[in-house]
Short mmCIF file of C-alpha atoms and ligand atoms in Angstrom, two decimals:
data_model
loop_
_atom_site.label_atom_id
_atom_site.label_comp_id
_atom_site.label_asym_id
_atom_site.label_seq_id
_atom_site.Cartn_x
_atom_site.Cartn_y
_atom_site.Cartn_z
CA MET A 24 -5.26 -31.79 -6.34
CA PHE A 25 -8.53 -29.28 -6.72
CA ASN A 26 -12.17 -30.54 -5.62
CA ILE A 27 -14.43 -28.00 -6.76
CA PHE A 28 -17.96 -28.09 -5.30
CA LYS A 29 -20.72 -26.63 -7.65
CA LYS A 30 -23.01 -25.67 -4.71
CA LYS A 31 -21.71 -22.90 -2.36
CA LYS A 32 -21.84 -23.16 1.12
CA THR A 33 -22.17 -19.70 1.77
CA GLU A 34 -24.19 -17.53 -0.72
CA PRO A 35 -22.36 -14.37 -1.60
CA SER A 36 -24.86 -13.22 -4.19
CA LYS A 37 -26.97 -11.58 -1.77
CA GLY A 38 -25.35 -8.55 -0.80
CA VAL A 39 -25.17 -5.80 -3.47
CA GLN A 40 -21.45 -5.67 -3.18
CA TYR A 41 -21.41 -9.26 -5.00
CA LEU A 42 -21.62 -10.13 -8.58
CA SER A 43 -21.03 -12.77 -10.93
CA LEU A 44 -19.16 -12.20 -14.00
CA LYS A 45 -18.65 -14.79 -16.83
CA VAL A 46 -15.00 -15.47 -18.27
CA ARG A 47 -14.70 -14.09 -21.87
CA GLU A 48 -11.26 -14.69 -22.43
CA VAL A 49 -7.85 -16.29 -20.81
CA VAL A 50 -4.49 -14.95 -22.01
CA LYS A 51 -1.05 -16.54 -21.24
CA GLU A 52 1.07 -13.47 -20.44
CA THR A 53 4.11 -15.18 -19.32
CA PRO A 54 4.98 -18.95 -18.32
CA ASP A 55 3.39 -18.23 -14.78
CA THR A 56 1.04 -15.53 -15.51
CA VAL A 57 -2.50 -15.10 -16.93
CA SER A 58 -4.96 -12.60 -17.67
CA ILE A 59 -8.52 -13.18 -17.48
CA PHE A 60 -11.00 -11.02 -19.22
CA PHE A 61 -14.65 -11.12 -18.33
CA GLU A 62 -17.92 -10.19 -20.50
CA GLN A 63 -19.50 -6.85 -19.34
CA PRO A 64 -22.37 -7.36 -16.82
CA GLU A 65 -25.31 -5.60 -16.99
CA PRO A 66 -25.06 -2.66 -16.25
CA TYR A 67 -21.38 -2.34 -17.16
CA LEU A 68 -18.91 -2.88 -14.46
CA ASP A 69 -18.28 0.37 -12.48
CA TYR A 70 -14.57 1.04 -11.75
CA LYS A 71 -11.77 3.33 -11.20
CA PRO A 72 -8.50 2.34 -13.01
CA GLY A 73 -6.12 0.75 -10.56
CA GLN A 74 -9.01 -0.57 -8.44
CA PHE A 75 -9.38 -4.25 -7.47
CA ILE A 76 -11.97 -7.13 -7.54
CA THR A 77 -12.30 -9.72 -4.76
CA VAL A 78 -12.53 -13.15 -6.57
CA ILE A 79 -14.57 -15.75 -4.46
CA LEU A 80 -14.09 -19.22 -5.46
CA GLU A 81 -14.80 -22.72 -3.53
CA ILE A 82 -11.67 -24.82 -3.57
CA ASN A 83 -11.35 -28.13 -1.80
CA GLY A 84 -14.92 -27.46 0.12
CA LYS A 85 -13.74 -24.03 1.62
CA GLU A 86 -14.73 -20.62 0.23
CA GLU A 87 -11.28 -18.47 -0.85
CA ARG A 88 -11.21 -15.09 -1.47
CA ARG A 89 -8.47 -13.18 -3.02
CA SER A 90 -8.06 -9.59 -4.43
CA TYR A 91 -6.82 -8.98 -8.00
CA SER A 92 -6.16 -5.71 -9.35
CA LEU A 93 -7.71 -4.84 -12.74
CA CYS A 94 -5.17 -4.47 -15.48
CA THR A 95 -7.71 -2.84 -17.59
CA SER A 96 -8.73 0.66 -18.20
CA PRO A 97 -12.63 1.79 -18.07
CA PHE A 98 -11.60 4.40 -20.54
CA VAL A 99 -9.93 1.96 -23.25
CA ASP A 100 -10.86 -1.31 -22.70
CA PRO A 101 -14.29 -2.94 -23.44
CA TYR A 102 -13.91 -5.76 -21.41
CA PRO A 103 -12.72 -5.72 -17.71
CA GLY A 104 -9.75 -8.00 -16.85
CA ILE A 105 -7.15 -9.26 -14.14
CA THR A 106 -4.02 -10.56 -14.14
CA VAL A 107 -2.87 -13.38 -11.87
CA LYS A 108 0.80 -14.55 -11.29
CA ARG A 109 1.46 -17.60 -9.80
CA VAL A 110 2.70 -17.75 -6.02
CA ASP A 111 4.78 -20.53 -5.05
CA LYS A 112 2.14 -23.03 -3.57
CA GLY A 113 -0.38 -20.76 -3.44
CA LEU A 114 -4.08 -22.02 -3.54
CA VAL A 115 -5.96 -19.46 -5.68
CA SER A 116 -3.42 -17.92 -7.90
CA ASN A 117 -2.55 -21.59 -9.30
CA TYR A 118 -5.99 -22.61 -9.41
CA LEU A 119 -6.75 -19.43 -11.88
CA ASN A 120 -3.75 -19.94 -13.85
CA ASP A 121 -4.62 -23.69 -14.21
CA HIS A 122 -8.45 -24.07 -14.04
CA ILE A 123 -10.22 -21.10 -15.54
CA ARG A 124 -11.44 -21.23 -19.38
CA PRO A 125 -13.77 -18.86 -21.20
CA GLY A 126 -17.38 -19.68 -20.22
CA LYS A 127 -16.96 -20.10 -16.60
CA THR A 128 -18.83 -17.98 -14.10
CA ILE A 129 -16.73 -16.38 -11.20
CA ASP A 130 -18.14 -14.44 -8.14
CA ILE A 131 -16.61 -11.44 -7.42
CA MET A 132 -16.81 -8.47 -4.94
CA LYS A 133 -17.21 -5.34 -7.04
CA PRO A 134 -14.39 -2.96 -7.57
CA MET A 135 -12.75 -1.13 -4.72
CA GLY A 136 -9.51 0.40 -3.70
CA ASN A 137 -7.81 3.84 -3.21
CA PHE A 138 -4.91 2.98 -5.66
CA THR A 139 -6.36 5.39 -8.39
CA THR A 140 -6.42 9.03 -9.22
CA PRO A 141 -8.91 11.26 -11.11
CA PHE A 142 -8.09 12.21 -15.00
CA HIS A 143 -8.31 15.26 -16.51
CA SER A 144 -7.86 16.53 -20.24
CA LYS A 145 -6.23 19.52 -18.93
CA ASN A 146 -3.73 17.77 -16.58
CA LYS A 147 -0.16 18.13 -17.61
CA THR A 148 1.19 15.73 -14.89
CA GLN A 149 4.55 13.71 -14.75
CA TYR A 150 3.72 10.38 -13.43
CA PHE A 151 6.67 8.43 -12.01
CA MET A 152 5.50 4.85 -11.81
CA VAL A 153 7.45 1.81 -10.31
CA ALA A 154 6.43 -1.68 -10.82
CA GLY A 155 7.73 -4.86 -9.46
CA GLY A 156 6.45 -8.28 -11.13
CA SER A 157 2.42 -8.49 -11.02
CA GLY A 158 2.52 -4.99 -9.53
CA ILE A 159 2.39 -3.73 -13.12
CA THR A 160 -1.46 -5.00 -12.87
CA PRO A 161 -2.88 -1.82 -11.52
CA ILE A 162 -0.11 0.46 -12.88
CA MET A 163 -1.40 -0.61 -16.60
CA GLY A 164 -5.03 0.19 -15.86
CA ILE A 165 -3.73 3.71 -14.67
CA ALA A 166 -1.01 4.53 -17.38
CA LYS A 167 -3.69 3.69 -20.32
CA SER A 168 -6.27 5.96 -18.55
CA VAL A 169 -3.49 8.73 -18.28
CA LEU A 170 -2.57 8.08 -22.14
CA ILE A 171 -6.16 8.43 -23.46
CA ASN A 172 -7.49 11.27 -20.88
CA GLU A 173 -4.48 13.45 -20.55
CA PRO A 174 -2.77 14.53 -23.84
CA GLU A 175 -0.27 16.93 -21.97
CA SER A 176 0.62 14.33 -19.28
CA LYS A 177 4.06 12.22 -19.44
CA ILE A 178 4.78 8.75 -17.74
CA THR A 179 8.03 7.48 -16.77
CA LEU A 180 7.31 3.98 -16.09
CA LEU A 181 10.05 1.47 -14.14
CA PHE A 182 9.42 -2.06 -14.29
CA CYS A 183 11.39 -4.44 -12.35
CA THR A 184 11.07 -8.04 -13.45
CA ARG A 185 13.32 -11.25 -12.84
CA SER A 186 14.01 -12.07 -16.53
CA GLU A 187 12.87 -11.18 -20.11
CA GLU A 188 10.43 -14.15 -20.21
CA GLN A 189 8.74 -12.97 -17.11
CA ILE A 190 7.68 -9.29 -18.55
CA ILE A 191 4.12 -8.82 -17.98
CA PHE A 192 2.31 -7.23 -21.06
CA LYS A 193 5.66 -6.87 -22.73
CA LYS A 194 4.05 -6.47 -26.37
CA GLU A 195 1.12 -4.11 -24.93
CA LEU A 196 3.79 -1.96 -23.42
CA GLU A 197 5.91 -2.11 -26.59
CA ALA A 198 2.71 -0.88 -28.53
CA LEU A 199 2.02 2.14 -25.96
CA THR A 200 5.57 3.20 -26.34
CA GLU A 201 5.03 3.42 -30.12
CA LYS A 202 1.73 4.79 -30.00
CA TYR A 203 2.36 7.23 -27.50
CA ALA A 204 6.32 7.76 -28.17
CA ASP A 205 6.69 11.25 -26.56
CA LYS A 206 4.31 10.58 -23.91
CA ILE A 207 5.59 7.38 -22.02
CA GLU A 208 8.88 5.84 -21.41
CA VAL A 209 9.27 2.36 -20.15
CA ILE A 210 12.48 1.52 -18.33
CA HIS A 211 12.79 -2.28 -17.78
CA ASN A 212 15.09 -3.65 -14.71
CA LEU A 213 15.72 -7.08 -14.75
CA SER A 214 17.49 -8.73 -11.48
CA GLN A 215 18.39 -12.03 -13.24
CA PRO A 216 18.56 -11.45 -17.14
CA SER A 217 20.12 -13.39 -19.75
CA ALA A 218 23.64 -12.94 -21.23
CA ASP A 219 22.20 -10.61 -24.11
CA TRP A 220 20.44 -8.08 -22.06
CA THR A 221 21.80 -4.67 -22.60
CA GLY A 222 19.37 -2.85 -20.46
CA MET A 223 19.29 -1.99 -16.85
CA LYS A 224 19.91 -5.10 -14.56
CA GLY A 225 20.55 -5.92 -10.49
CA ARG A 226 18.62 -5.08 -7.49
CA LEU A 227 16.77 -2.02 -7.43
CA ASP A 228 18.37 0.48 -5.45
CA SER A 229 18.00 4.13 -4.42
CA THR A 230 20.59 5.38 -7.05
CA LYS A 231 18.46 3.63 -9.44
CA VAL A 232 15.28 5.20 -8.48
CA LYS A 233 17.22 8.75 -8.32
CA GLU A 234 18.66 8.45 -11.61
CA ILE A 235 15.52 7.52 -13.26
CA LEU A 236 13.59 10.29 -11.68
CA SER A 237 16.22 12.88 -12.94
CA TRP A 238 15.77 11.61 -16.40
CA SER A 239 11.97 11.69 -15.95
CA GLU A 240 11.84 15.57 -15.13
CA ASP A 241 10.18 17.45 -17.87
CA LYS A 242 9.71 21.15 -17.75
CA ALA A 243 6.74 21.29 -19.56
CA THR A 244 4.78 19.39 -17.01
CA GLU A 245 3.21 21.57 -13.95
CA SER A 246 2.58 18.67 -11.30
CA LYS A 247 3.87 15.44 -10.27
CA LYS A 248 2.25 11.99 -9.09
CA TYR A 249 4.31 8.81 -7.77
CA PHE A 250 2.76 5.20 -8.16
CA VAL A 251 4.31 2.32 -6.46
CA CYS A 252 3.18 -1.36 -6.47
CA GLY A 253 5.36 -4.50 -6.16
CA PRO A 254 6.94 -6.93 -3.61
CA GLU A 255 7.90 -5.51 -0.26
CA GLY A 256 11.72 -4.74 -1.11
CA LEU A 257 10.96 -2.65 -4.07
CA MET A 258 8.31 -0.74 -2.14
CA THR A 259 10.41 -0.24 0.78
CA THR A 260 13.51 1.08 -1.29
CA THR A 261 11.32 3.25 -3.75
CA LEU A 262 9.49 4.87 -0.56
CA ASN A 263 12.66 5.44 1.29
CA THR A 264 14.04 7.10 -1.65
CA PHE A 265 11.08 9.44 -2.16
CA LYS A 266 11.27 10.19 1.68
CA GLU A 267 14.97 11.07 1.42
CA LEU A 268 13.99 13.48 -1.55
CA ASN A 269 11.35 15.14 0.50
CA ILE A 270 8.60 14.18 -1.79
CA SER A 271 5.15 14.87 -0.09
CA SER A 272 3.41 12.01 0.91
CA GLU A 273 0.26 13.42 -0.54
CA LEU A 274 1.59 12.54 -4.28
CA ILE A 275 2.51 9.01 -3.34
CA TYR A 276 0.10 6.19 -4.26
CA GLU A 277 1.04 2.97 -3.20
CA GLU A 278 -0.49 -0.60 -3.14
CA SER A 279 0.74 -3.90 -1.41
CA PHE A 280 -0.29 -7.16 -2.65
CA TYR A 281 1.08 -9.02 0.41
CA THR A 282 2.08 -8.79 4.12
CA ASP A 283 2.96 -11.26 6.44
CA LEU A 284 0.41 -10.43 9.38
CA ASP A 285 1.84 -13.54 11.74
CA ALA A 286 5.44 -12.30 11.38
CA LYS A 287 4.22 -8.66 11.82
CA GLU A 288 1.96 -9.45 15.30
CA SER A 289 5.14 -11.35 16.19
CA ALA A 290 7.48 -8.41 15.92
CA LEU A 291 5.17 -6.01 17.57
CA LYS A 292 4.82 -8.38 20.30
CA ALA A 293 8.45 -8.39 20.93
CA SER A 294 8.92 -4.82 20.62
CA GLY A 295 6.28 -4.24 23.53
CA GLU A 296 4.21 -2.31 20.74
CA MET A 297 1.32 -4.71 21.22
CA ALA A 298 0.37 -6.26 24.30
CA PRO A 299 -0.37 -9.76 24.62
CA SER A 300 -4.12 -10.58 23.63
CA LEU A 301 -6.96 -11.98 25.92
CA THR A 302 -10.22 -13.54 25.11
CA ARG A 303 -12.82 -10.72 24.78
CA GLU A 304 -16.15 -10.17 23.77
CA VAL A 305 -17.05 -7.68 20.58
CA THR A 306 -19.72 -6.28 19.26
CA VAL A 307 -20.34 -6.20 15.26
CA SER A 308 -23.28 -4.43 13.45
CA VAL A 309 -23.25 -5.38 9.66
CA GLU A 310 -25.43 -3.07 7.80
CA GLY A 311 -27.35 -2.61 10.91
CA GLN A 312 -27.58 -6.03 12.21
CA GLU A 313 -25.90 -6.34 15.21
CA PHE A 314 -23.95 -9.37 16.57
CA THR A 315 -21.89 -10.21 20.00
CA TYR A 316 -19.37 -12.83 19.97
CA GLU A 317 -16.09 -13.85 21.84
CA VAL A 318 -12.44 -13.20 20.20
CA SER A 319 -9.78 -15.47 21.54
CA PRO A 320 -6.31 -14.53 21.35
CA GLU A 321 -5.24 -16.45 18.45
CA LYS A 322 -7.96 -14.87 16.33
CA THR A 323 -8.73 -11.59 14.77
CA ILE A 324 -11.98 -9.80 14.73
CA LEU A 325 -13.08 -10.97 11.14
CA GLU A 326 -11.61 -14.75 11.65
CA ALA A 327 -13.78 -15.19 15.21
CA GLY A 328 -16.99 -13.65 13.37
CA LEU A 329 -16.74 -15.70 10.21
CA ASP A 330 -16.16 -18.61 12.62
CA ASN A 331 -19.52 -17.59 13.96
CA ASN A 332 -21.14 -17.68 10.55
CA ILE A 333 -21.47 -13.71 10.32
CA ASP A 334 -21.42 -12.54 7.01
CA MET A 335 -18.57 -10.06 7.30
CA PRO A 336 -17.07 -8.39 4.18
CA TYR A 337 -13.48 -9.47 3.51
CA SER A 338 -10.76 -9.97 0.92
CA CYS A 339 -7.12 -10.06 1.53
CA GLN A 340 -7.24 -10.78 5.17
CA SER A 341 -3.82 -9.14 5.11
CA GLY A 342 -4.59 -5.42 6.28
CA LEU A 343 -4.03 -4.28 2.67
CA CYS A 344 -7.48 -3.83 0.75
CA THR A 345 -9.93 -2.26 3.44
CA ALA A 346 -12.95 -4.71 2.40
CA CYS A 347 -13.43 -5.69 6.23
CA ARG A 348 -13.02 -1.88 6.95
CA GLY A 349 -15.10 -0.80 10.29
CA ARG A 350 -15.78 2.07 12.36
CA LEU A 351 -14.64 1.41 16.26
CA VAL A 352 -17.17 3.34 18.17
CA SER A 353 -16.32 2.06 21.63
CA GLY A 354 -13.13 -0.01 23.10
CA LYS A 355 -9.72 -0.15 21.89
CA VAL A 356 -8.25 -2.88 19.19
CA ALA A 357 -4.62 -3.63 18.23
CA MET A 358 -4.32 -3.10 14.40
CA ILE A 359 -1.28 -5.26 13.23
CA GLU A 360 -1.42 -3.87 9.92
CA ASP A 361 -3.20 -0.59 8.70
CA ALA A 362 -1.53 0.00 5.35
CA GLY A 363 -4.78 -0.18 3.70
CA LEU A 364 -6.30 2.87 5.53
CA SER A 365 -5.19 6.64 5.09
CA GLU A 366 -4.38 8.63 8.10
CA GLY A 367 -7.69 10.24 7.91
CA GLU A 368 -9.41 7.13 8.10
CA ILE A 369 -7.65 6.16 11.18
CA ALA A 370 -8.08 9.75 12.92
CA GLU A 371 -11.93 9.09 12.03
CA GLY A 372 -11.88 5.95 13.92
CA TYR A 373 -11.67 3.13 10.82
CA ILE A 374 -10.32 -0.23 11.76
CA LEU A 375 -9.62 -3.18 9.58
CA CYS A 376 -11.25 -6.30 11.42
CA CYS A 377 -8.83 -8.65 9.68
CA SER A 378 -6.15 -7.60 11.02
CA SER A 379 -7.18 -6.29 14.63
CA LYS A 380 -7.51 -8.01 17.73
CA PRO A 381 -9.17 -6.79 20.82
CA ALA A 382 -7.34 -4.69 23.33
CA SER A 383 -9.94 -3.94 25.86
CA GLY A 384 -13.54 -4.55 26.72
CA ASP A 385 -16.61 -2.87 25.38
CA ILE A 386 -15.59 -3.08 21.72
CA LYS A 387 -17.92 -2.02 19.44
CA ILE A 388 -17.58 -1.80 15.39
CA ILE A 389 -20.00 -0.86 12.81
CA ILE A 390 -19.65 -2.01 9.18
CA GLU A 391 -21.56 0.00 6.91
C1 FAD B 406 -5.18 -5.10 -3.16
C2 FAD B 406 -4.54 -6.30 -3.44
C3 FAD B 406 -4.60 -6.39 -4.92
C4 FAD B 406 -3.88 -7.39 -5.77
N1 FAD B 406 -3.86 -7.56 -6.89
C5 FAD B 406 -2.93 -8.53 -7.56
C6 FAD B 406 -2.77 -9.00 -8.91
O1 FAD B 406 -3.33 -7.85 -9.77
N2 FAD B 406 -2.28 -9.95 -9.51
C7 FAD B 406 -1.47 -11.02 -8.65
O2 FAD B 406 -0.88 -11.91 -9.02
N3 FAD B 406 -2.04 -11.06 -7.56
C8 FAD B 406 -2.32 -9.66 -6.64
N4 FAD B 406 -2.86 -9.60 -5.19
C9 FAD B 406 -2.38 -11.04 -4.49
C10 FAD B 406 -3.49 -11.91 -4.51
O3 FAD B 406 -4.64 -11.41 -3.82
C11 FAD B 406 -3.06 -13.03 -3.77
O4 FAD B 406 -2.71 -12.93 -2.33
C12 FAD B 406 -2.24 -13.99 -4.42
O5 FAD B 406 -2.62 -14.27 -5.66
C13 FAD B 406 -1.47 -15.26 -3.65
O6 FAD B 406 -2.95 -15.82 -3.46
P1 FAD B 406 -2.61 -17.44 -3.06
O7 FAD B 406 -3.89 -18.15 -3.05
O8 FAD B 406 -2.22 -18.09 -4.18
O9 FAD B 406 -1.64 -17.72 -2.24
P2 FAD B 406 -1.94 -18.44 -0.54
O10 FAD B 406 -2.39 -19.74 -0.77
O11 FAD B 406 -2.64 -17.08 -0.03
O12 FAD B 406 -0.49 -18.63 0.08
C14 FAD B 406 0.43 -19.26 0.07
C15 FAD B 406 1.78 -18.84 0.57
O13 FAD B 406 2.52 -17.85 0.05
C16 FAD B 406 2.68 -16.63 0.91
N5 FAD B 406 2.03 -15.66 -0.18
C17 FAD B 406 0.93 -15.26 -0.79
N6 FAD B 406 1.15 -13.98 -1.52
C18 FAD B 406 2.52 -14.08 -1.67
C19 FAD B 406 2.93 -12.86 -2.00
N7 FAD B 406 2.75 -12.01 -3.15
N8 FAD B 406 4.44 -12.79 -1.96
C20 FAD B 406 5.23 -13.49 -1.17
N9 FAD B 406 4.49 -14.65 -0.53
C21 FAD B 406 3.27 -14.77 -0.56
C22 FAD B 406 1.74 -17.03 1.78
O14 FAD B 406 1.96 -16.29 3.15
C23 FAD B 406 1.60 -18.54 1.86
O15 FAD B 406 2.53 -18.88 2.70
C24 FAD B 406 -3.10 -8.68 -4.91
C25 FAD B 406 -3.62 -8.47 -3.44
C26 FAD B 406 -4.20 -7.41 -2.82
C27 FAD B 406 -4.26 -7.19 -1.39
S1 FES B 407 -9.69 -8.07 4.16
FE1 FES B 407 -8.38 -6.97 3.33
S2 FES B 407 -7.80 -5.24 4.37
FE2 FES B 407 -9.03 -6.85 5.46
#
C-alpha cells in the first residue's frame, strides 16, 4: 500500500534544475504501460528528443527518484510526455501506472541525457534503430523528429516486444508508417507471439540484426546513425553485431535503463579489477559549497553524501544517467558502472558519484 505524504521532507524546487509539471493526460498504451503527458510549463520545457526527465516522488515517506525518457518530440508534440512500463515489484513504475491522474503535479529534474542527435533538413541519413520494450520511448521522440525535420533521411526501426498486446505505440507507429511510407519501416520482432502472428519472431540474434541491416541499405542516403535502447540482452546482441561489422562507435547511440550495480561490483571484486573498499573521507563541492564526510565500504560516494543530508544531484543511482556527474580533482575512485559517461568525459576526470567508491585518500570531487 502506498502512503503519500503531501509535504516533502526535502525541498527539491529550490535549485534551477528542478521544476513542477502538471499532468494533462494519462494514456494506457498496453496492459502494463502508461504515457503521462504534462501541461507545458512557463517557459516551455526545453528538451532534446531522446532526453529523459527525473521524476521525484515521495512514496511511503521516502523520496524516490527515477529517470524516464521523453516519448515526445519538441518539434511535433505540443505537450511533453513520458511512457512508463511496469517493472515486476518495481516501486515507482507501478505507482505511476496506478496512481497518476490528470491535474496532479509532479516534481521533476529538468531534461538531460546524451541519447540524442542534431537534426537538419539537409541531412540524408540512414537511421537504424533497435528498441526493446520500454526502450521504444526515447526512440519514438527521435524518430518523429527525424521524420519532421529531415525529408531525405530514412529510418529502419526494429522493435522487439514480447507479444502483440505488449507493443507500445502500436497505433502511433502504424500512423507514422502510413504518413511517411517511403521514409520509415518498422519491423516488429515478437518473442512470444500468438499463433496468428506472421511477422518476425523468437529471440533477437546477430543473424536477424544483420539481415535487417542489409534490408535497410539505401543508396540515396549519405551517412548512417545507429540507435539502440532496451534490455541488457538486446543491447549486448545488437552492439556486438555492430562491432563484428566494424561499425564505428562514433555512429552508435546507446541508452540503458537498468544495471544491477551490486552484481557488477561483486563481479569486479571477484575478477580482481576492484580492490576491497575501505572507509575514507571525501570532500565534495556542490555548486561551490564544500562538504567533507566519511564513506564506509558498503556505500557509494552519493549514498554517503545523501545520508549526510547533502543536496547532491542524482536520478537513476545506477551509473546510467549522469545526473550525479562530478569532476575528480584529487584522489582515486573505483567506478562500478560508467556507461553514462563518454570516453572524453572519463579522460577529463568526470566520475559518477552514484556508482563510485573511494580507492584512495585525499578525494575531492567538484559537482557543478
Ligand atoms: C536514462 C534512463 C531512462 C529511462 N527511461 C525509461 C522509460 O522511458 N520508461 C520506463 O518504463 N523506464 C525507464 N527507465 C527505467 C526507470 O528509471 C526505472 O528504473 C524503472 O521504472 C523501475 O523503477 P521501479 O521503481 O519501478 O523499480 P525498483 O523499485 O527500482 O526496482 C524493483 C526491482 O526490479 C529491478 N529492476 C528495476 N528496473 C529494472 C529493469 N528495467 N529491468 C529489470 N529489473 C529491473 C530492481 O533491481 C529491483 O530488484 C529509465 C532509466 C534510465 C536510467
Ligand atoms: S544518478 Fe544516474 S548516473 Fe548517477
